[in-house]
Amino acid sequence: MNITLIGTGNMGSAFAQQLSQFGHQVRITGRDLDKAHALAAQHQNVEAFAADQALG
Ligand SMILES: NC(=O)c1ccc[n+]([C@@H]2O[C@H](COP(=O)([O-])OP(=O)(O)OC[C@H]3O[C@@H](n4cnc5c(N)ncnc54)[C@H](OP(=O)(O)O)[C@@H]3O)[C@@H](O)[C@H]2O)c1
């Protein structure tokens, strides 16, 4: 599935890890884009986007 996560805190991080592990395509965004990129770099199939791009 293609899934967008909003927020890079505990829940966003945990969802990114688990969804990535099971092969889903994940977009993640948050008000701190550096944090989103750092999180995305830790997982396969996870990409960080600015909020206005994340739902596309
Ligand atoms: N953790 C759990 O086990 C758990 C379980 C059930 C439900 N929940 C609920 O899930 C939600 C998130 O929990 P969490 O543990 O992931 O919290 P968290 O680690 O504090 O993360 C909250 C996220 O929301 C963002 N955020 C907060 N205020 C914002 C605002 N005004 N505008 C835009 N973004 C904002 C934060 O951005 P920054 O990183 O920029 O601060 C962060 O990405 C909460 O409502 C919590 O009650 C959590």
XYZ file of N, CA, C and O and ligand atoms in Angstrom, residues 6-13 29-32 35, ligand 1:
100
model
N 1.786 11.559 8.869
C 1.937 12.967 9.251
C 2.438 12.986 10.684
O 1.724 12.551 11.600
N 3.663 13.474 10.862
C 4.255 13.519 12.200
C 5.411 12.535 12.324
O 5.350 11.405 11.843
N 6.452 13.001 12.968
C 7.696 12.223 13.062
C 8.031 11.863 14.506
O 9.185 11.577 14.826
N 7.021 11.889 15.354
C 7.247 11.563 16.764
C 7.227 10.064 16.995
O 7.560 9.275 16.099
N 6.835 9.671 18.192
C 6.833 8.247 18.550
C 5.986 7.421 17.598
O 6.416 6.366 17.110
N 4.769 7.886 17.358
C 3.844 7.103 16.524
C 4.320 7.084 15.065
O 4.339 6.031 14.426
N 4.683 8.249 14.549
C 5.159 8.306 13.157
C 6.377 7.429 12.947
O 6.466 6.689 11.953
N 7.313 7.479 13.880
C 8.536 6.671 13.774
C 8.224 5.187 13.816
O 8.760 4.401 13.033
N 5.871 13.099 6.536
C 6.049 14.539 6.593
C 5.876 15.018 8.029
O 5.339 14.299 8.876
N 6.382 16.192 8.293
C 6.254 16.781 9.616
C 6.636 18.245 9.528
O 7.114 18.706 8.494
N 6.440 18.959 10.610
C 6.763 20.396 10.523
C 8.276 20.624 10.496
O 8.738 21.669 10.062
N 9.065 19.625 10.950
C 10.528 19.690 10.839
C 10.960 18.698 9.748
O 11.039 17.497 9.976
N 13.948 16.357 10.295
C 13.613 15.193 11.114
C 12.954 14.104 10.249
O 13.252 12.915 10.396
N 2.815 6.975 21.742
C 1.802 6.126 21.959
O 1.986 4.965 22.406
C 0.389 6.531 21.627
C -0.636 5.578 21.757
C -1.936 5.927 21.416
C -2.209 7.216 20.975
N -1.208 8.133 20.884
C -1.552 9.473 20.402
O -0.901 9.659 19.136
C -0.528 11.032 19.023
C 0.975 11.135 18.784
O 1.662 10.534 19.870
P 3.245 10.453 19.857
O 3.617 9.610 21.031
O 3.744 10.057 18.485
O 3.621 11.986 20.167
P 4.986 12.742 19.842
O 6.135 11.802 19.867
O 4.985 13.926 20.754
O 4.824 13.236 18.332
C 3.838 14.202 18.003
C 4.040 14.622 16.540
O 3.077 15.619 16.238
C 3.740 16.804 15.796
N 3.025 17.988 16.267
C 2.710 18.298 17.534
N 2.053 19.479 17.580
C 1.956 19.906 16.291
C 1.392 21.066 15.678
N 0.784 22.022 16.394
N 1.487 21.182 14.318
C 2.088 20.202 13.588
N 2.647 19.084 14.108
C 2.572 18.950 15.457
C 5.136 16.723 16.385
O 6.000 17.510 15.611
P 7.473 17.922 16.131
O 8.313 16.670 16.031
O 7.892 18.974 15.178
O 7.310 18.405 17.554
C 5.413 15.225 16.259
O 5.805 14.896 14.942
C -0.972 11.737 20.330
O -2.218 12.302 20.099
C -1.056 10.580 21.315
O -1.980 10.866 22.344
C 0.077 7.814 21.183
